[in-house]
Amino acid sequence: MSAAVSTGGTAVSAAGATDRTGGAAVPAPVAVITGGSAGIGLAVGARLHRLGYHVVSLARRPTDPGMPWQPAEEHEVDVADAGAVAAVADQVRETHSGVDALVTCAGMVTRGDLLATSSADLVRQVEVNLLGTMHSCRAFAPAVQQAGGAIVTTSSSIATNPQPSASAYAAAKGGVESFSRALALELAPVRVNVVRPSLVDTGIWVSGGLSTEDYAGLIVKRGAEYPLGRVGRPEDVAAAITFLLSAEAEWITGAVLPVDGGADLVGR
């Protein structure tokens, strides 16, 4: 089950945006973001909100009330639960009809070598990162098709440049890329693209078992290794996602866009 919470956080209401040409109000475009309460997802929502979107977040936890921006709607849901995601999609379609943008940012990682990782942790990483992306796309695709919208999914540089203690995560994110490219064929002319970030300072690796001290060291180390001299910020990835959703990218589909400070160039 999901809980919908209206935060009243948008300047453009759910009912619509003012048509400044003097006509009647026109509906605000609708963006659905999984993992929209924190990290990259929250940054994407904030950016789309500034562009006039009505932002709907699906996440296991609500947005921190201390954040400067809140999604217009929040649904507390685990994307690994296909039924719960489908129920939210039904609610969104009933309220808004079409969905102009679907962005799948929900993800998680549990650090550990394969032989030291429990079966439950292996399955959970695949359920959230890969199946959660598939459930979300399956549930919301009809609404995206209805609106003539676009979809962006989120991979990781670890899919192509694996790191120790992240084999399950690498497999799941590699699956996201293959799935998304196949989906671009299935849903055309709806556009489906992927962003592939390298290390972004969201804290996901701390929640995945890395100590705060080791994480701080990793940020410094990776930043020094990347050609552009720093790790990513959520806003870096949000900018790329916003571009892929925009009319400027209307002839791009099935693409995997590295957003990585040049990490791929040095195998990081």
Coordinates of C-alpha atoms in Angstrom, one line a residue:
M1 CA 0.0 0.0 0.0
S2 CA 1.1 3.6 -0.5
A3 CA 0.4 6.8 1.4
A4 CA 0.0 9.9 -0.6
V5 CA 1.0 13.1 1.1
S6 CA 0.3 16.5 -0.4
T7 CA 3.0 19.0 0.7
G8 CA 1.7 22.1 -1.1
G9 CA 5.3 22.6 -2.2
T10 CA 4.9 23.7 -5.7
A11 CA 4.3 27.2 -7.1
V12 CA 2.4 25.6 -10.0
S13 CA -0.6 23.8 -8.6
A14 CA -1.9 20.4 -9.5
A15 CA -4.9 22.1 -11.2
G16 CA -2.7 23.9 -13.7
A17 CA -0.4 26.7 -14.5
T18 CA -1.5 30.2 -15.5
D19 CA -1.5 30.8 -19.2
R20 CA 0.1 34.3 -19.4
T21 CA -1.2 34.8 -22.9
G22 CA -4.6 35.6 -21.4
G23 CA -6.2 32.2 -22.0
A24 CA -7.5 29.7 -19.6
A25 CA -5.3 27.8 -17.2
V26 CA -3.4 25.0 -18.8
P27 CA -2.4 21.8 -16.9
A28 CA 1.1 21.7 -15.5
P29 CA 3.2 18.9 -16.9
V30 CA 3.5 16.0 -14.6
A31 CA 6.8 14.3 -13.6
V32 CA 7.0 11.1 -11.6
I33 CA 10.3 10.4 -9.9
T34 CA 11.2 7.2 -8.0
G35 CA 13.6 7.8 -5.2
G36 CA 12.4 11.4 -5.4
S37 CA 12.8 12.2 -1.7
A38 CA 16.6 12.4 -1.6
G39 CA 19.8 12.5 -3.5
I40 CA 19.6 12.6 -7.3
G41 CA 15.9 12.1 -7.4
L42 CA 15.3 15.1 -5.1
A43 CA 17.6 17.2 -7.3
V44 CA 15.7 16.2 -10.4
G45 CA 12.4 17.1 -8.8
A46 CA 13.7 20.5 -7.7
R47 CA 14.9 21.3 -11.2
L48 CA 11.7 20.1 -12.9
H49 CA 9.7 22.1 -10.4
R50 CA 11.5 25.2 -11.4
L51 CA 10.5 24.5 -15.0
G52 CA 6.8 24.3 -14.0
Y53 CA 6.3 20.6 -13.5
H54 CA 4.0 19.1 -10.9
V55 CA 6.4 16.6 -9.3
V56 CA 5.2 13.3 -7.9
S57 CA 7.7 11.4 -5.7
L58 CA 7.7 7.7 -5.0
A59 CA 10.1 6.7 -2.2
R60 CA 10.4 4.5 0.9
R61 CA 10.7 7.6 3.1
P62 CA 9.2 11.1 2.8
T63 CA 11.4 14.1 2.0
D64 CA 13.1 15.6 5.0
P65 CA 10.9 18.6 6.0
G66 CA 14.0 20.7 6.5
M67 CA 14.8 20.6 2.8
P68 CA 14.3 23.9 1.0
W69 CA 12.0 22.2 -1.6
Q70 CA 9.3 19.5 -1.3
P71 CA 7.6 17.5 -4.0
A72 CA 3.9 18.4 -4.7
E73 CA 2.9 14.8 -4.0
E74 CA 4.7 12.0 -2.1
H75 CA 3.8 8.3 -2.1
E76 CA 5.6 6.2 0.4
V77 CA 6.2 3.0 -1.6
D78 CA 8.9 0.4 -2.2
V79 CA 9.6 0.1 -5.9
A80 CA 10.4 -3.6 -5.4
D81 CA 6.7 -4.1 -4.7
A82 CA 5.1 -4.3 -8.1
G83 CA 1.5 -4.2 -6.8
A84 CA 2.2 -1.0 -4.7
V85 CA 3.8 0.7 -7.7
A86 CA 0.9 -0.2 -9.9
A87 CA -1.6 1.1 -7.3
V88 CA 0.2 4.5 -7.2
A89 CA 0.2 4.6 -11.0
D90 CA -3.5 4.1 -11.0
Q91 CA -3.9 7.0 -8.5
V92 CA -1.7 9.3 -10.6
R93 CA -3.6 8.5 -13.8
E94 CA -6.9 9.1 -12.1
T95 CA -5.7 12.5 -10.9
H96 CA -3.6 13.7 -13.7
S97 CA -4.3 11.5 -16.7
G98 CA -1.0 11.6 -18.5
V99 CA 2.6 11.6 -17.2
D100 CA 5.0 13.8 -19.1
A101 CA 8.2 12.6 -17.5
L102 CA 9.1 9.4 -15.7
V103 CA 12.5 9.3 -14.0
T104 CA 13.7 6.2 -12.1
C105 CA 16.2 7.1 -9.4
A106 CA 15.3 4.6 -6.7
G107 CA 18.3 2.5 -5.8
M108 CA 20.3 0.9 -3.1
V109 CA 23.6 -1.0 -2.6
T110 CA 24.9 -3.4 0.0
R111 CA 28.7 -3.6 0.0
G112 CA 30.3 -7.0 0.1
D113 CA 32.0 -9.6 -2.0
L114 CA 29.7 -12.2 -3.6
L115 CA 30.8 -15.0 -1.3
A116 CA 30.3 -12.9 1.8
T117 CA 26.9 -11.5 0.8
S118 CA 23.7 -13.2 1.9
S119 CA 21.2 -14.4 -0.7
A120 CA 18.7 -11.9 0.7
D121 CA 21.0 -9.0 0.1
L122 CA 21.8 -10.2 -3.4
V123 CA 18.1 -10.5 -4.2
R124 CA 17.3 -7.1 -2.6
Q125 CA 19.8 -5.3 -4.8
V126 CA 18.3 -6.8 -7.9
E127 CA 14.7 -6.2 -6.7
V128 CA 15.2 -2.5 -6.0
N129 CA 17.7 -1.4 -8.7
L130 CA 16.6 -3.6 -11.7
L131 CA 13.1 -4.9 -11.0
G132 CA 12.1 -1.6 -9.3
T133 CA 13.0 0.2 -12.6
M134 CA 11.0 -2.4 -14.6
H135 CA 8.0 -2.2 -12.3
S136 CA 8.0 1.6 -12.5
C137 CA 8.3 1.7 -16.2
R138 CA 5.6 -1.0 -16.7
A139 CA 3.2 0.8 -14.4
F140 CA 3.6 4.3 -15.7
A141 CA 4.3 3.7 -19.4
P142 CA 0.6 3.9 -20.4
A143 CA 0.4 7.4 -18.8
V144 CA 3.7 8.4 -20.5
Q145 CA 2.4 7.2 -23.8
Q146 CA -0.8 9.1 -23.3
A147 CA 1.0 12.3 -22.7
G148 CA 3.7 11.7 -25.4
G149 CA 6.3 12.0 -22.6
A150 CA 9.8 10.6 -22.0
I151 CA 11.5 8.2 -19.6
V152 CA 15.0 8.4 -18.1
T153 CA 16.4 5.6 -16.0
T154 CA 19.5 5.7 -13.8
S155 CA 22.5 3.3 -14.2
S156 CA 26.0 3.6 -12.6
S157 CA 29.5 3.6 -13.9
I158 CA 30.0 0.4 -11.9
A159 CA 27.9 -1.3 -14.6
T160 CA 30.8 -1.0 -17.1
N161 CA 33.8 -0.3 -14.7
P162 CA 33.2 -2.7 -11.8
Q163 CA 34.5 -2.0 -8.4
P164 CA 35.3 -4.6 -5.6
S165 CA 32.5 -5.5 -3.2
A166 CA 29.7 -4.4 -5.6
S167 CA 29.1 -7.3 -8.0
A168 CA 25.4 -7.5 -7.3
Y169 CA 25.0 -3.8 -7.8
A170 CA 27.0 -3.9 -11.0
A171 CA 24.9 -6.7 -12.4
A172 CA 21.6 -4.9 -11.5
K173 CA 22.7 -1.6 -13.0
G174 CA 24.0 -3.4 -16.1
G175 CA 20.5 -4.9 -16.4
V176 CA 19.0 -1.4 -16.2
E177 CA 20.9 -0.3 -19.2
S178 CA 20.0 -3.4 -21.3
F179 CA 16.4 -3.2 -20.2
S180 CA 16.1 0.5 -21.0
R181 CA 17.6 0.2 -24.5
A182 CA 15.1 -2.6 -25.3
L183 CA 12.3 -0.6 -23.8
A184 CA 13.2 2.3 -26.1
L185 CA 12.3 0.0 -29.0
E186 CA 9.1 -1.3 -27.5
L187 CA 7.7 2.1 -26.5
A188 CA 8.9 4.2 -29.5
P189 CA 8.0 7.0 -30.2
V190 CA 8.2 7.5 -26.5
R191 CA 11.8 8.2 -25.8
V192 CA 13.7 6.1 -23.2
N193 CA 17.3 7.0 -22.2
V194 CA 19.7 6.2 -19.4
V195 CA 22.1 8.3 -17.4
R196 CA 25.2 6.6 -16.1
P197 CA 26.8 8.5 -13.2
S198 CA 30.1 7.8 -11.6
L199 CA 30.5 8.5 -7.8
V200 CA 28.0 11.2 -6.8
D201 CA 28.1 12.6 -3.3
T202 CA 24.7 11.3 -2.1
G203 CA 25.7 9.1 0.8
I204 CA 24.4 5.9 -0.8
W205 CA 27.6 4.1 0.0
V206 CA 27.3 5.0 3.7
S207 CA 23.8 3.5 3.8
G208 CA 25.3 0.5 2.0
G209 CA 27.8 -0.2 4.8
L210 CA 30.8 2.0 4.2
S211 CA 32.0 4.0 7.3
T212 CA 31.7 7.7 7.2
E213 CA 35.5 8.0 7.5
D214 CA 36.1 5.6 4.6
Y215 CA 33.4 7.4 2.6
A216 CA 35.0 10.8 3.1
G217 CA 38.3 9.3 2.0
L218 CA 36.6 7.8 -1.1
I219 CA 35.2 11.2 -2.1
V220 CA 38.7 12.7 -2.0
K221 CA 40.4 9.7 -3.8
R222 CA 37.9 9.5 -6.6
G223 CA 37.8 13.2 -7.1
A224 CA 41.5 13.3 -7.6
E225 CA 41.3 10.4 -10.1
Y226 CA 38.5 11.9 -12.3
P227 CA 39.8 14.1 -15.1
L228 CA 37.4 16.9 -14.1
G229 CA 38.9 16.9 -10.6
R230 CA 35.9 16.1 -8.4
V231 CA 33.1 13.6 -7.7
G232 CA 29.6 14.4 -8.9
R233 CA 26.9 16.4 -7.2
P234 CA 23.2 15.4 -7.5
E235 CA 22.6 18.6 -9.5
D236 CA 25.1 17.5 -12.2
V237 CA 23.0 14.4 -12.9
A238 CA 19.8 16.3 -12.6
A239 CA 20.9 18.7 -15.3
A240 CA 21.6 15.8 -17.7
I241 CA 18.3 14.1 -16.9
T242 CA 16.4 17.4 -17.5
F243 CA 18.1 17.7 -20.9
L244 CA 17.1 14.2 -21.9
L245 CA 13.5 14.9 -21.0
S246 CA 13.5 18.1 -23.0
A247 CA 12.5 19.0 -26.6
E248 CA 16.2 19.6 -27.3
A249 CA 16.7 15.8 -27.0
E250 CA 13.7 14.9 -29.2
W251 CA 15.9 12.8 -31.5
I252 CA 17.7 10.9 -28.8
T253 CA 16.4 7.5 -27.6
G254 CA 18.1 4.3 -26.4
A255 CA 21.2 6.3 -25.4
V256 CA 23.3 5.7 -22.3
L257 CA 24.8 9.1 -21.3
P258 CA 27.9 9.0 -19.0
V259 CA 27.6 11.8 -16.4
D260 CA 30.9 11.0 -14.7
G261 CA 33.5 13.8 -14.8
G262 CA 35.5 11.7 -17.2
A263 CA 35.6 8.7 -15.0
D264 CA 35.0 6.3 -17.9
L265 CA 38.0 7.6 -19.7
V266 CA 40.3 6.4 -16.9
G267 CA 38.3 3.2 -16.1
R268 CA 36.8 4.5 -12.9

